[in-house]
Every structure is written in C-alpha cells, then in structure tokens.
PDB file of C-alpha atoms in Angstrom:
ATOM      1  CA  UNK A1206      37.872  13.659 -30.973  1.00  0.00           C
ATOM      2  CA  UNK A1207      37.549  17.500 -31.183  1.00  0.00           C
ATOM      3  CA  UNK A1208      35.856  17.432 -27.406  1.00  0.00           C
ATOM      4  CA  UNK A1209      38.847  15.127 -26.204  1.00  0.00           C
ATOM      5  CA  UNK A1210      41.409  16.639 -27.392  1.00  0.00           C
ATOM      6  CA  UNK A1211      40.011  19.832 -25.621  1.00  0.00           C
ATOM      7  CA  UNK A1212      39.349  18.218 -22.408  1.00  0.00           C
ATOM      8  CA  UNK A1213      42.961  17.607 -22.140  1.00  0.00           C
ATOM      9  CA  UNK A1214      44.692  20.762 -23.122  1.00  0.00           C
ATOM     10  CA  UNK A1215      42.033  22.674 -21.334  1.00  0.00           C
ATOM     11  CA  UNK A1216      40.141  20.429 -18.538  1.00  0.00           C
ATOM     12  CA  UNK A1217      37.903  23.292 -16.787  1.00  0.00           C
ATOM     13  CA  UNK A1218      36.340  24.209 -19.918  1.00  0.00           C
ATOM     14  CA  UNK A1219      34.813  20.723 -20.607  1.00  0.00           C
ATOM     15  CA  UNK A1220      31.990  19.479 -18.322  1.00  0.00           C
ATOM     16  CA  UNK A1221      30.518  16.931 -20.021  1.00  0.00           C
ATOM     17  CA  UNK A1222      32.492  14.277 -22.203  1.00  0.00           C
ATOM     18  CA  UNK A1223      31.472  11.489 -24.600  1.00  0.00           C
ATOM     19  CA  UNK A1224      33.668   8.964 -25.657  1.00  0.00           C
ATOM     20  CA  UNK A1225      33.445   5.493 -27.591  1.00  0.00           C
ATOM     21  CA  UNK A1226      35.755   2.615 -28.768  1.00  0.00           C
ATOM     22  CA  UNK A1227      39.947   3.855 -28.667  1.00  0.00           C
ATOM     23  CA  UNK A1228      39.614   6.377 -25.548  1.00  0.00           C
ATOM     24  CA  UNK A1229      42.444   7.471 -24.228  1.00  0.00           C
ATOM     25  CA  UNK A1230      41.188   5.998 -21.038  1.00  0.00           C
ATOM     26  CA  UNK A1231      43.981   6.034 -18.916  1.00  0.00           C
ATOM     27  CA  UNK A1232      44.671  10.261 -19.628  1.00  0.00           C
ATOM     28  CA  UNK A1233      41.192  10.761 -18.847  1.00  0.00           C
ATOM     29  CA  UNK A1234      40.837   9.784 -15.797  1.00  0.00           C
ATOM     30  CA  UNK A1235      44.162  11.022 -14.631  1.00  0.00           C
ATOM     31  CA  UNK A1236      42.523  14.562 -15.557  1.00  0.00           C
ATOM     32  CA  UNK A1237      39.250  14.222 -14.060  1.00  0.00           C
ATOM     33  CA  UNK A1238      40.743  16.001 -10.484  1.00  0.00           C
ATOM     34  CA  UNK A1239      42.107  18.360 -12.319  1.00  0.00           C
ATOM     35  CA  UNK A1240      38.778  18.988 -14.611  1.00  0.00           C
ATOM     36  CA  UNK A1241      35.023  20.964 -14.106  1.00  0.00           C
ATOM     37  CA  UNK A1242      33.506  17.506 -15.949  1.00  0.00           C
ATOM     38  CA  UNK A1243      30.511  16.498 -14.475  1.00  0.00           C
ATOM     39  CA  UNK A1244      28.896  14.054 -17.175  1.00  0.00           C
ATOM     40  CA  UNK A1245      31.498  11.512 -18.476  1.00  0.00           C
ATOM     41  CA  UNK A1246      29.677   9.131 -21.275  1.00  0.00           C
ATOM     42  CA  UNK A1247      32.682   5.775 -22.089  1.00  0.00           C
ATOM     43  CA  UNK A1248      30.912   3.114 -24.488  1.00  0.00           C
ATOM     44  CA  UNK A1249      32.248   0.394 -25.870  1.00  0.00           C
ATOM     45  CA  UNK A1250      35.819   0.707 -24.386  1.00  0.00           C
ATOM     46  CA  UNK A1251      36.391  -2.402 -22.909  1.00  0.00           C
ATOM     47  CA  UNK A1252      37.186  -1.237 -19.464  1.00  0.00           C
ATOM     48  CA  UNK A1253      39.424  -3.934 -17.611  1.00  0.00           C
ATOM     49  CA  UNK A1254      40.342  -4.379 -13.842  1.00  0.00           C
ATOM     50  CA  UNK A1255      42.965  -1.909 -13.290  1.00  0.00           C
ATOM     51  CA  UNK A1256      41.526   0.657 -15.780  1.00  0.00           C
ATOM     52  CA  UNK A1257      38.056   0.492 -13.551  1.00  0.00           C
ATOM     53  CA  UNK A1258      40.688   0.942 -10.506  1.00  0.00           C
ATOM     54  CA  UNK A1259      41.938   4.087 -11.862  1.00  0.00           C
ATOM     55  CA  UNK A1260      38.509   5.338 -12.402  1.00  0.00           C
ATOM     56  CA  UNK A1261      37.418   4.327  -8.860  1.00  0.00           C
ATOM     57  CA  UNK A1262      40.438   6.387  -7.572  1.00  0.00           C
ATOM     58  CA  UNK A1263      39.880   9.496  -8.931  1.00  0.00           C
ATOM     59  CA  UNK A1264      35.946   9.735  -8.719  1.00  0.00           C
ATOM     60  CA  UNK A1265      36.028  10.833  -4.948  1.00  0.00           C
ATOM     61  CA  UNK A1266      38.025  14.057  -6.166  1.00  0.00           C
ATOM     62  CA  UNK A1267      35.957  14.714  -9.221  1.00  0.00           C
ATOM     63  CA  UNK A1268      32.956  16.487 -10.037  1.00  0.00           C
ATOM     64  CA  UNK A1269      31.475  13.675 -11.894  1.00  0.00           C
ATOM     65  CA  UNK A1270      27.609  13.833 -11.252  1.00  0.00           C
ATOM     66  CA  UNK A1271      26.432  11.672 -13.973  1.00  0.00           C
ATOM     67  CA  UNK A1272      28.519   8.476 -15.142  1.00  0.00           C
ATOM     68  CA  UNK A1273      27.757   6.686 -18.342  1.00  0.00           C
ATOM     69  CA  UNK A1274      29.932   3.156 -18.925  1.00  0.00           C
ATOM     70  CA  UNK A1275      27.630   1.421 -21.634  1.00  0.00           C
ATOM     71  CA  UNK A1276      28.953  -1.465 -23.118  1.00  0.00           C
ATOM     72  CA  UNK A1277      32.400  -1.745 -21.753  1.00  0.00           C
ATOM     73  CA  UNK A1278      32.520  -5.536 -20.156  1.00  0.00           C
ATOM     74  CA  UNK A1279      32.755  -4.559 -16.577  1.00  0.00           C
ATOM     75  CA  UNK A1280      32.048  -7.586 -14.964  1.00  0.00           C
ATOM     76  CA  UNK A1281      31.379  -8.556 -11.343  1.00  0.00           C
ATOM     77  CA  UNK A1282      35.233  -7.472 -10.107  1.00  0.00           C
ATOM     78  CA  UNK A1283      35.326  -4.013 -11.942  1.00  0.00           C
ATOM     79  CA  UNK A1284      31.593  -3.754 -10.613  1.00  0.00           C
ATOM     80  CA  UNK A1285      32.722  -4.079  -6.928  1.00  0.00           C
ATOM     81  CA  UNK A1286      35.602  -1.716  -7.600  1.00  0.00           C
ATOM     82  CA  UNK A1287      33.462   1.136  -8.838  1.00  0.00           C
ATOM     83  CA  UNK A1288      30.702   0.197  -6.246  1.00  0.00           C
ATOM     84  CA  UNK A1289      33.238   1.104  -3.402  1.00  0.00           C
ATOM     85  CA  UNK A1290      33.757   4.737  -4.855  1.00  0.00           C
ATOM     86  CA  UNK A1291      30.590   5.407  -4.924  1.00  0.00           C
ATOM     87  CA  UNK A1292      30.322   6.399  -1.409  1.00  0.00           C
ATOM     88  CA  UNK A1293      32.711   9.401  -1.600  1.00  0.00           C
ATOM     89  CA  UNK A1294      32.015  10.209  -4.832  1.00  0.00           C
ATOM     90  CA  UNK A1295      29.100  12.727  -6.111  1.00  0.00           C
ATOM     91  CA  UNK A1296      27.590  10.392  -8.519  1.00  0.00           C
ATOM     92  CA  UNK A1297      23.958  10.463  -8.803  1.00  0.00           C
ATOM     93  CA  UNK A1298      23.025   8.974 -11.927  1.00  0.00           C
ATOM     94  CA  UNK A1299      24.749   5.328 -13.017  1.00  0.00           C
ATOM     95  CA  UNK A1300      24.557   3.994 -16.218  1.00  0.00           C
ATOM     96  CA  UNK A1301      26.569   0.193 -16.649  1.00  0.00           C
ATOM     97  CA  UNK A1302      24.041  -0.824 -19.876  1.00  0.00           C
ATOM     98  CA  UNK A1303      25.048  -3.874 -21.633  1.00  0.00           C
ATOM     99  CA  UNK A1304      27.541  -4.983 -19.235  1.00  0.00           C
ATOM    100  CA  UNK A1305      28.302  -8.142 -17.398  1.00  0.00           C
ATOM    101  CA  UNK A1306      27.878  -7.840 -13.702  1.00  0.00           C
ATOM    102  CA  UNK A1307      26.259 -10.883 -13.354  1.00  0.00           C
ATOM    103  CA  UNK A1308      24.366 -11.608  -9.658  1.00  0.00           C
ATOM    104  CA  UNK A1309      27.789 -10.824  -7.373  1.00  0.00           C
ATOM    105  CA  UNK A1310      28.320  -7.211  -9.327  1.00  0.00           C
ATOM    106  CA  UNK A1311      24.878  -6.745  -8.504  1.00  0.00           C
ATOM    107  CA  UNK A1312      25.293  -7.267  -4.917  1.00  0.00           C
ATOM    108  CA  UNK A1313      28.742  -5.333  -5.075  1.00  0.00           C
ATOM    109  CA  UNK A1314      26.849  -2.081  -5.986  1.00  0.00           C
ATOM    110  CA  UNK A1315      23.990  -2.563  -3.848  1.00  0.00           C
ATOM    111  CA  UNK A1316      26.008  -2.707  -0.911  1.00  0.00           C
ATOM    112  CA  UNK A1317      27.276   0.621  -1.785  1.00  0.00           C
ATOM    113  CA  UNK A1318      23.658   2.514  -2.153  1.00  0.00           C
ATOM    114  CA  UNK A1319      23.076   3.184   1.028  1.00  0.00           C
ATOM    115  CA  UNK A1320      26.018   5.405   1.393  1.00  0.00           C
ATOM    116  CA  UNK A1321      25.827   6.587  -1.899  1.00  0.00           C
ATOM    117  CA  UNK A1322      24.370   9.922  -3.574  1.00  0.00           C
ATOM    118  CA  UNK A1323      22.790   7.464  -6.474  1.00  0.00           C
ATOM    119  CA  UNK A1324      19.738   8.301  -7.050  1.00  0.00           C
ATOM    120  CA  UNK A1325      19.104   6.558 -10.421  1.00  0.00           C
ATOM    121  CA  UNK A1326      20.584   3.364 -11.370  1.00  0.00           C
ATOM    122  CA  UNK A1327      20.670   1.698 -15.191  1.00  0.00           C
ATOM    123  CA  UNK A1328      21.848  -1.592 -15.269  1.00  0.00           C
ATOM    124  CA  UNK A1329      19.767  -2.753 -18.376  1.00  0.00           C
ATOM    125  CA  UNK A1330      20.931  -6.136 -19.852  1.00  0.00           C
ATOM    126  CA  UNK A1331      23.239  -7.840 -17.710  1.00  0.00           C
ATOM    127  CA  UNK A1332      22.562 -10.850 -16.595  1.00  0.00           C
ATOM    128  CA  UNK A1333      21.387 -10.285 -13.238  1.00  0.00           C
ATOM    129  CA  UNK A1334      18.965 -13.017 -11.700  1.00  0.00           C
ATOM    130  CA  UNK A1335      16.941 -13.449  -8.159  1.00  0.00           C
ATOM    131  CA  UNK A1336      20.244 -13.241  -5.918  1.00  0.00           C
ATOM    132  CA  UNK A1337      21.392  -9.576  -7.551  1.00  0.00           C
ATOM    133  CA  UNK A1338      17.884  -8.071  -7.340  1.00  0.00           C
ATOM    134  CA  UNK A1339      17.477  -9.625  -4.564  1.00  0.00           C
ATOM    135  CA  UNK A1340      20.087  -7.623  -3.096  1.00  0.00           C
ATOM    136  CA  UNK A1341      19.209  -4.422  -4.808  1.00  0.00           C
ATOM    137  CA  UNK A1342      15.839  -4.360  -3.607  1.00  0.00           C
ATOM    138  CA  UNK A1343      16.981  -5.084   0.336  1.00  0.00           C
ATOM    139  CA  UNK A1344      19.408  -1.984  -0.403  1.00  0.00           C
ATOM    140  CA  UNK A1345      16.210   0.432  -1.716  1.00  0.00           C
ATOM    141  CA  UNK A1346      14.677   1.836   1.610  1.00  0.00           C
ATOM    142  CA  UNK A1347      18.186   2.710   3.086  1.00  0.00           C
ATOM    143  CA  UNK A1348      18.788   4.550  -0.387  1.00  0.00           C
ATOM    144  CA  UNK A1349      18.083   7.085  -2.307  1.00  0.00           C
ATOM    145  CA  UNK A1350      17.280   5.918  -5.455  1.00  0.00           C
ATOM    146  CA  UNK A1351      14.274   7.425  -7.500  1.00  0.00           C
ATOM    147  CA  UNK A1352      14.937   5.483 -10.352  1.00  0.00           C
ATOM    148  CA  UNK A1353      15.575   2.001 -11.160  1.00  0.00           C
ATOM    149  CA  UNK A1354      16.062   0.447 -14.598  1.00  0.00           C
ATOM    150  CA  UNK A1355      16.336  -3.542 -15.040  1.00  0.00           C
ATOM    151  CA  UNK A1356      15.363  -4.465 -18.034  1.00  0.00           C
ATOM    152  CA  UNK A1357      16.017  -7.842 -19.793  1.00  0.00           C
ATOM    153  CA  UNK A1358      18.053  -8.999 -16.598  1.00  0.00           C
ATOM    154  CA  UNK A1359      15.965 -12.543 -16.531  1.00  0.00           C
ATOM    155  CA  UNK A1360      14.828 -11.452 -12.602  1.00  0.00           C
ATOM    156  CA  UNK A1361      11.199 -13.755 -13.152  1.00  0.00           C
ATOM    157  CA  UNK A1362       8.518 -13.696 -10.507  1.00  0.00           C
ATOM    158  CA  UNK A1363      10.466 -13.911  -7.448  1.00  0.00           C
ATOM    159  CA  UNK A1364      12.947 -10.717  -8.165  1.00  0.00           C
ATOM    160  CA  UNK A1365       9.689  -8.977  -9.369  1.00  0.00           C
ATOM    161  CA  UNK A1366       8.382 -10.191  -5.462  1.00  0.00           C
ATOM    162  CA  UNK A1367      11.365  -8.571  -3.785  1.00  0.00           C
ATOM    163  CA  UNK A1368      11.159  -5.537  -5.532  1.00  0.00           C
ATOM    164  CA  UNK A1369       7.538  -5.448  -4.547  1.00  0.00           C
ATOM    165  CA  UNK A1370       7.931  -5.965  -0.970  1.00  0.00           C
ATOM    166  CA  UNK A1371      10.528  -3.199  -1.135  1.00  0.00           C
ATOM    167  CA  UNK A1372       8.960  -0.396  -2.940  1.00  0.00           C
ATOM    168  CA  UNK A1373       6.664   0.508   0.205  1.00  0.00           C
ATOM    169  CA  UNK A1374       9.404   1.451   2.207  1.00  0.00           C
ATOM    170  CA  UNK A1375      11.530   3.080  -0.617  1.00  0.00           C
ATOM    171  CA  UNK A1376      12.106   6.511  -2.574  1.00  0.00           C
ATOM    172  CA  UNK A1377      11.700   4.906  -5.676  1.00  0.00           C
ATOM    173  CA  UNK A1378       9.314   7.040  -8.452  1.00  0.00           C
ATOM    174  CA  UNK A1379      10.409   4.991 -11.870  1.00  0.00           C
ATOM    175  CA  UNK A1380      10.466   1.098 -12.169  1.00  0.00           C
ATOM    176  CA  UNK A1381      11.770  -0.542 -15.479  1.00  0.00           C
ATOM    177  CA  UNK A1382      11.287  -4.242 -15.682  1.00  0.00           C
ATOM    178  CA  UNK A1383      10.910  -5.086 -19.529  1.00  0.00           C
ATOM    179  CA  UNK A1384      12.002  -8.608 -20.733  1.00  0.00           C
ATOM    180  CA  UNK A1385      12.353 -10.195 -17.257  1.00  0.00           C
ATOM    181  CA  UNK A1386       9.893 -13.504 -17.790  1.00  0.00           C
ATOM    182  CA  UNK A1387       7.559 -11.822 -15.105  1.00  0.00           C
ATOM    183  CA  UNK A1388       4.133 -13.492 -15.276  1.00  0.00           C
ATOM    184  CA  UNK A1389       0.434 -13.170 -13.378  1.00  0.00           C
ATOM    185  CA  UNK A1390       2.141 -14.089 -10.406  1.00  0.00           C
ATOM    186  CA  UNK A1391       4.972 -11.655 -10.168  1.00  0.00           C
ATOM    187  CA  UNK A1392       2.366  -8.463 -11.593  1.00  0.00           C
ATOM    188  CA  UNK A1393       0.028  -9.723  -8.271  1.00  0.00           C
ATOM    189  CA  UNK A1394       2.961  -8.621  -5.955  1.00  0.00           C
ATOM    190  CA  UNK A1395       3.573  -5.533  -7.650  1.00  0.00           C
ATOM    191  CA  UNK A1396       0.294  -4.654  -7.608  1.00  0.00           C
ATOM    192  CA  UNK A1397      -0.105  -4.836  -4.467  1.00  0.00           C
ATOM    193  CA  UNK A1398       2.811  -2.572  -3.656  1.00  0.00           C
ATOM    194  CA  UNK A1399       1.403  -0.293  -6.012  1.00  0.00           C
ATOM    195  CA  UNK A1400      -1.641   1.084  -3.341  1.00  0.00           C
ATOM    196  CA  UNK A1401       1.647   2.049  -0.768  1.00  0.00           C
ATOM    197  CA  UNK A1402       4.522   2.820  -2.573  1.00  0.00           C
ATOM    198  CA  UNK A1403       5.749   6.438  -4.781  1.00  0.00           C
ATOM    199  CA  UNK A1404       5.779   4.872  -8.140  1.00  0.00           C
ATOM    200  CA  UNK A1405       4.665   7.268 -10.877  1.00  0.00           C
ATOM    201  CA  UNK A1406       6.303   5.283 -13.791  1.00  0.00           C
ATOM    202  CA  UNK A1407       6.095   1.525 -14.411  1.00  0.00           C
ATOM    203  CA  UNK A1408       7.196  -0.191 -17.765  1.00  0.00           C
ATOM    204  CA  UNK A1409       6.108  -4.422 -17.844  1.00  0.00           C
ATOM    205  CA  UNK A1410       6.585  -4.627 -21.517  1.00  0.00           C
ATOM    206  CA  UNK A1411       7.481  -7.481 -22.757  1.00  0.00           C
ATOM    207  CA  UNK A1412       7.006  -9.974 -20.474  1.00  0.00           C
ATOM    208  CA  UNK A1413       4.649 -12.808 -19.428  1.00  0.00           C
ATOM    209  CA  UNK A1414       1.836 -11.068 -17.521  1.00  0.00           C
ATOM    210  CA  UNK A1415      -1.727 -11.561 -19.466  1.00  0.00           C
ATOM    211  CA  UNK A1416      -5.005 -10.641 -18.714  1.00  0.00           C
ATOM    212  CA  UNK A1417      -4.607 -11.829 -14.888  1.00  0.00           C
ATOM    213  CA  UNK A1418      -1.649 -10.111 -14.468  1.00  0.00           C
ATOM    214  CA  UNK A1419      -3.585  -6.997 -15.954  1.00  0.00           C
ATOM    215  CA  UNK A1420      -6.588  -7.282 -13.819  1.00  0.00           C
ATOM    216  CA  UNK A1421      -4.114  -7.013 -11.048  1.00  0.00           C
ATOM    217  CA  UNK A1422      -2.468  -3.769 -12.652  1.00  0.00           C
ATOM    218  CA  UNK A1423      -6.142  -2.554 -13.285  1.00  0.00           C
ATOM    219  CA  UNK A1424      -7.434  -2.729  -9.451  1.00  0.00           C
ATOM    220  CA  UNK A1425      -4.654  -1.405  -8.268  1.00  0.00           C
ATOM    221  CA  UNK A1426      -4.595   1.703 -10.717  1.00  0.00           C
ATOM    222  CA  UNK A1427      -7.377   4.105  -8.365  1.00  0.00           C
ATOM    223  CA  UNK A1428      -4.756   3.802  -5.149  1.00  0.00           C
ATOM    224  CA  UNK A1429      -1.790   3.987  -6.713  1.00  0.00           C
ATOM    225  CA  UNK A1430       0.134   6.959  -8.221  1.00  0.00           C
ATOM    226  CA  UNK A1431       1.103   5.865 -11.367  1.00  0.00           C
ATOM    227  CA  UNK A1432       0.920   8.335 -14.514  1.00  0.00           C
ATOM    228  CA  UNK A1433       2.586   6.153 -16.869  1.00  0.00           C
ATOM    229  CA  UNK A1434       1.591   1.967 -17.435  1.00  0.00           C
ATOM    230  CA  UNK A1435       3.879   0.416 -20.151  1.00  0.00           C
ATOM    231  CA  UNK A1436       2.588  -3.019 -20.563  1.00  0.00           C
ATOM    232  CA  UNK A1437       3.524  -4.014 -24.525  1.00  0.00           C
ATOM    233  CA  UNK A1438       3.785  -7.718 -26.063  1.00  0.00           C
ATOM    234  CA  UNK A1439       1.968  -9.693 -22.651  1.00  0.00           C
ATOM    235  CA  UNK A1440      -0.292 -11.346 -24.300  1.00  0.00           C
ATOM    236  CA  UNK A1441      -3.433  -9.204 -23.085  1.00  0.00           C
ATOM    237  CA  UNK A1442      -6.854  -9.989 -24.257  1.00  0.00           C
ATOM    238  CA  UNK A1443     -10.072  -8.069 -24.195  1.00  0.00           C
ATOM    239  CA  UNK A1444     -10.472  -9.558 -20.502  1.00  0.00           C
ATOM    240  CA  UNK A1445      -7.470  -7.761 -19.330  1.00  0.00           C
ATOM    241  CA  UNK A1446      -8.132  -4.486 -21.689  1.00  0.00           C
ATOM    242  CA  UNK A1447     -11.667  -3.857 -20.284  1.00  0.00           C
ATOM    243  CA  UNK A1448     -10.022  -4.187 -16.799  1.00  0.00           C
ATOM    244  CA  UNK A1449      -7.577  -1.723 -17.382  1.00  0.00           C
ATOM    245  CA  UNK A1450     -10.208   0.555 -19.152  1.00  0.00           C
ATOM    246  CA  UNK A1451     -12.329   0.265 -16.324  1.00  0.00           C
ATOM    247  CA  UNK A1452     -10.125   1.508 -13.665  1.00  0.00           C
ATOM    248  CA  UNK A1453      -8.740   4.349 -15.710  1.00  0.00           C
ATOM    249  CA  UNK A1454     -11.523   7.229 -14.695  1.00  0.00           C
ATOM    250  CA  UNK A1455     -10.463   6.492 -11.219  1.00  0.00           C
ATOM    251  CA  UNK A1456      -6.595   6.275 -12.166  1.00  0.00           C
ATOM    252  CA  UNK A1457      -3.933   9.181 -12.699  1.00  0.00           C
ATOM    253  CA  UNK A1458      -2.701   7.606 -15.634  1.00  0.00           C
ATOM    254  CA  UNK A1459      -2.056  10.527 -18.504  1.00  0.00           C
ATOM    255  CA  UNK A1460      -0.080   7.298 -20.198  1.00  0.00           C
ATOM    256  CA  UNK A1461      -0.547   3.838 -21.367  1.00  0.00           C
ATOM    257  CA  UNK A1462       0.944   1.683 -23.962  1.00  0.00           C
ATOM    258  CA  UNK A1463      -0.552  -1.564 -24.782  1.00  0.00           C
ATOM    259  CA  UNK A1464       1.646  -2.262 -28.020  1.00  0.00           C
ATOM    260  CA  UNK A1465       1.227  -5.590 -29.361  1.00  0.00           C
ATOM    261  CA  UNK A1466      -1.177  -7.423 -27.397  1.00  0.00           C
ATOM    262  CA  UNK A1467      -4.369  -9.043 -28.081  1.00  0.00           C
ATOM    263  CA  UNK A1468      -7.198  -7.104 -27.494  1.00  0.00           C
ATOM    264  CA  UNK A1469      -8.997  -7.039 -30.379  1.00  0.00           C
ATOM    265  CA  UNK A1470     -12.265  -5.207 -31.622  1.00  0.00           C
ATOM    266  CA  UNK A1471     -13.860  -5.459 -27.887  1.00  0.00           C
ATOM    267  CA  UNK A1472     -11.231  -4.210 -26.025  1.00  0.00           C
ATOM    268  CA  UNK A1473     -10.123  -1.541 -27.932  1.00  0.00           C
ATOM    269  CA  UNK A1474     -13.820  -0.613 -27.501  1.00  0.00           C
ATOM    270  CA  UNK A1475     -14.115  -0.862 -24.106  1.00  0.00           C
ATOM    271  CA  UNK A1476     -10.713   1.572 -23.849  1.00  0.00           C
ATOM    272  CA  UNK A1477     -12.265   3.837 -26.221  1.00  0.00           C
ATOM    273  CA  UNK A1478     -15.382   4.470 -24.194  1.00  0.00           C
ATOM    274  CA  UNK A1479     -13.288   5.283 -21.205  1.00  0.00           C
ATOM    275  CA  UNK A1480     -11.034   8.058 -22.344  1.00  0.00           C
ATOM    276  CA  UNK A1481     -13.794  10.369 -21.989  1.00  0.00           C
ATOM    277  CA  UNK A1482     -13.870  10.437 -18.242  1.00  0.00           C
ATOM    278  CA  UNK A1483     -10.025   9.924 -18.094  1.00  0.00           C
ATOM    279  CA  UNK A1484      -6.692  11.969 -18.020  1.00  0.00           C
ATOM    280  CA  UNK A1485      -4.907   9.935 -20.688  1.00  0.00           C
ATOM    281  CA  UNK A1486      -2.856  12.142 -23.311  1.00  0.00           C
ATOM    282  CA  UNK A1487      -1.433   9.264 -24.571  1.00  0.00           C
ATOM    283  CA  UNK A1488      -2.473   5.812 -25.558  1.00  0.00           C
ATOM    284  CA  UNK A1489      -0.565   3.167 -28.043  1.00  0.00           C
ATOM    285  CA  UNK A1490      -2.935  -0.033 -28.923  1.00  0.00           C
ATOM    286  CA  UNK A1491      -0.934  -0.708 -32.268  1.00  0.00           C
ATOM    287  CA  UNK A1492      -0.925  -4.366 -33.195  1.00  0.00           C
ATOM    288  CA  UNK A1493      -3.583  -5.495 -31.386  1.00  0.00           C
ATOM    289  CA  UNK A1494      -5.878  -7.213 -33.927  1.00  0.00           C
ATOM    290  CA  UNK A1495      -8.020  -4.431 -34.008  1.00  0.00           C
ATOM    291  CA  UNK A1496     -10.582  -4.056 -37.373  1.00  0.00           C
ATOM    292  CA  UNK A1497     -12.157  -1.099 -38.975  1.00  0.00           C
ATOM    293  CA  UNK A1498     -14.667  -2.022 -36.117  1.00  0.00           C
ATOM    294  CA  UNK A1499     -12.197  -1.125 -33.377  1.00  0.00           C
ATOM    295  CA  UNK A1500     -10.949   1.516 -34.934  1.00  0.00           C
ATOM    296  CA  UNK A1501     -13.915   3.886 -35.158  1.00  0.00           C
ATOM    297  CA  UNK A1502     -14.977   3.044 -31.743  1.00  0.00           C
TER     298      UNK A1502
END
C-alpha cells in the first residue's frame, strides 16, 4: 500500500500503520526501531512463531503505544512470546481479536500485566475458558488495566465469578462479556461487585441471564457507578424490565440497551414511566414484543 510503501522509505513520517493479508511483515518490524509509529494495525496475516519473535524483539525499542493483531492465528506459543515483551515495551492498548490463544495464551499474557503499561486488553473470540480468565482476573488488581474486552470466549458462570471477586480490588472502568453462556448465577456475582468496584461500562448481551439475573443488575444499579448497561438477547421479561426501570431514578445510567428481549407491552411501560425522573439519553427496547400499546406509553 501507499502508507507502506512510505513507512519504509521514510519511517519517522509514519506513526500509525494499517496493514492486512500479504504484509511485508518481516521489513516492518525490522523498521519499527528505526520509525516514530506508534499505532501498528496487522489483520489477517497469519503471524507464525518466529514472525511473533521478531515482533517481540523489537517492541521494547519502539514507540508502539497501541498494537492491533486481529485475526492473525497467534495461538498460545506466539501469545507467550508477545506477552514477555510487554513488560519493556510501551504498549497500552492490545488488540489479539479473533485469534487462538486458547486458556495457556491467556495465562501467558496475564502473567505479563502486572509489569506491563496495558491498560486495555481485547481478546474477543478466542477460545478462552475458566482457567484463562481465571488467570486474567487474579492478574487485575496488580494491573493497570481500565478496560477489558472478552466477548464470546465461552468463560460461563464461574469466569464471570472470578472476574467479580476481582473487580473490587482492580482499576478496571469497562467490562465486555457478550456471548459467554453467563446465566442468573454468574450476573448475582457481578452484581454484587458492582456496589465496590469502578465499573462505568458493562455489556451482558447475549447471554443467559433473565429476569433473575436482571433483578440482580437492577438492585445493584443505585450503588454502583455504571453509566452504560448492555444487556441484549437474555431472555428478559416484564419481571426483569420493571426491575431495571425501577432502580433507574436512583442509578447513573445515561445508557441502556435491552435489544431483543421479552418485555412486552408491560415492561416497556413500566421503563417508559421511569425516564422522567432518570438520566438516560439513550435507551434501545427494539424487538421486544412490544404493541401499539407499548409503544405510546
């Protein structure tokens, strides 16, 4: 590309890079010492053992603040490679989307927070279970992570209970958990952490959590910090709508997205009649089975 080919005649003009399938991986990465690149964006370069080696190598001498390495098939060995740069690097924002760390890559990079600059960390679809968030969350309070996206990593209840007995003593502001089979049980623990912990942004979408695991969310809204609630497709009825609606005057939620649940005419009333006395700028009931009814309420 244009912005390649000027990276490598003239490396201190670029500073950030984004590249996709054919890089010339191997030149870039020799240059990056040598360059004023801070945000470096590889995606679907299938980025093997000793090509995440010579990336780990020259990240410590680099300006590199942001790193971006969606879709490459790192797995758990690359993942420990590039965890153990992290340390002397200046990375503060890591992006391995649609990868496949697995559990072990998990725990490679998690071992590596603490001594890290990271402060937010994207590892959205790949494959980690209990044991890798496991690890992650026993790695938040000695880091300095902000953010933390998981999505669609298959964690369940138990990684959603770690993460909860974690976020008290961490720095953490964001939380992403969508499509990670959490249910009522899982939400309860959350919750919980909710009253203690910094979190301004949680996103449950997609997941298992119903009205119980709503009524949960709801009395723990008044204590908690949170300005954004995503809880979309999780099978929420009027019960857990009017709970939600009922804590909101008392919440500092200016978000909340109940996409495709099941609230119907009743609890899209009951949220109605509470945005009066709320600070809610933006609200998303779409696909709820809601009537003309509903709808004027």
């Amino acid at each position: 590309s244009e912005n390649l080919q000027e990276f490598l005649k003239y490396p201190k003009s670029v500073t950030s890079l984004k590249l996709d399938q054919g890089a010339e991986f191997g030149a870039v990465t020799g240059m990056l010492p040598y360059s004023n690149l801070t945000e470096l964006y590889l995606w679907g370069n299938q980025i093997d053992y000793e090509e995440a080696m010579a990336l780990a190598n020259t990240l410590s001498s680099s300006q590199v603040t942001k790193l971006n390495l969606w879709n490459n098939g790192i797995g758990q060995e690359e993942a420990k490679v590039l965890g153990s740069a992290l340390a002397s690097s200046q990375v503060t924002q890591l992006a391995l989307i649609d990868n496949e760390i697995g559990d072990q890559g998990a725990v490679s990079l998690a071992s590596a927070l603490p001594s890290s600059q990271i402060t937010e960390l994207n590892l959205f679809n790949n494959d980690i279970g209990y044991d890798g968030v496991k690890a992650v969350a026993v790695a938040l309070p000695r880091s300095q992570l902000t953010e933390l996206y998981l999505f669609n990593n298959g964690i369940g209840d138990e990684g959603a209970m770690a993460l909860a007995n974690a976020l008290p003593g961490s720095q953490l502001t964001k939380l992403g958990l969508e499509h990670n089979e959490i249910s009522a049980e899982g939400t309860k623990a959350l919750a919980s952490a909710l009253r203690t912990c910094k979190l301004t942004l949680l996103v449950l979408g997609d997941n298992l959590i119903g009205d119980k695991g709503a009524v949960s969310l709801a009395n723990a809204l008044p204590s908690s910090k949170l300005t954004l609630l995503s809880l979309f497709s999780n099978g929420i009825g009027e019960g857990g709508a009017r709970a939600v609606a009922n804590a909101l005057a008392k919440s500092q939620l200016t978000e909340l997205n109940l996409f495709n649940n099941e609230i119907g005419n009743k609890g899209a009333k009951a949220v109605a009649n509470a945005l009066r006395n709320s600070r809610l700028t933006q609200l998303d009931l779409f696909n709820n089975g809601i009537g003309d009814y509903g709808r004027r309420a």
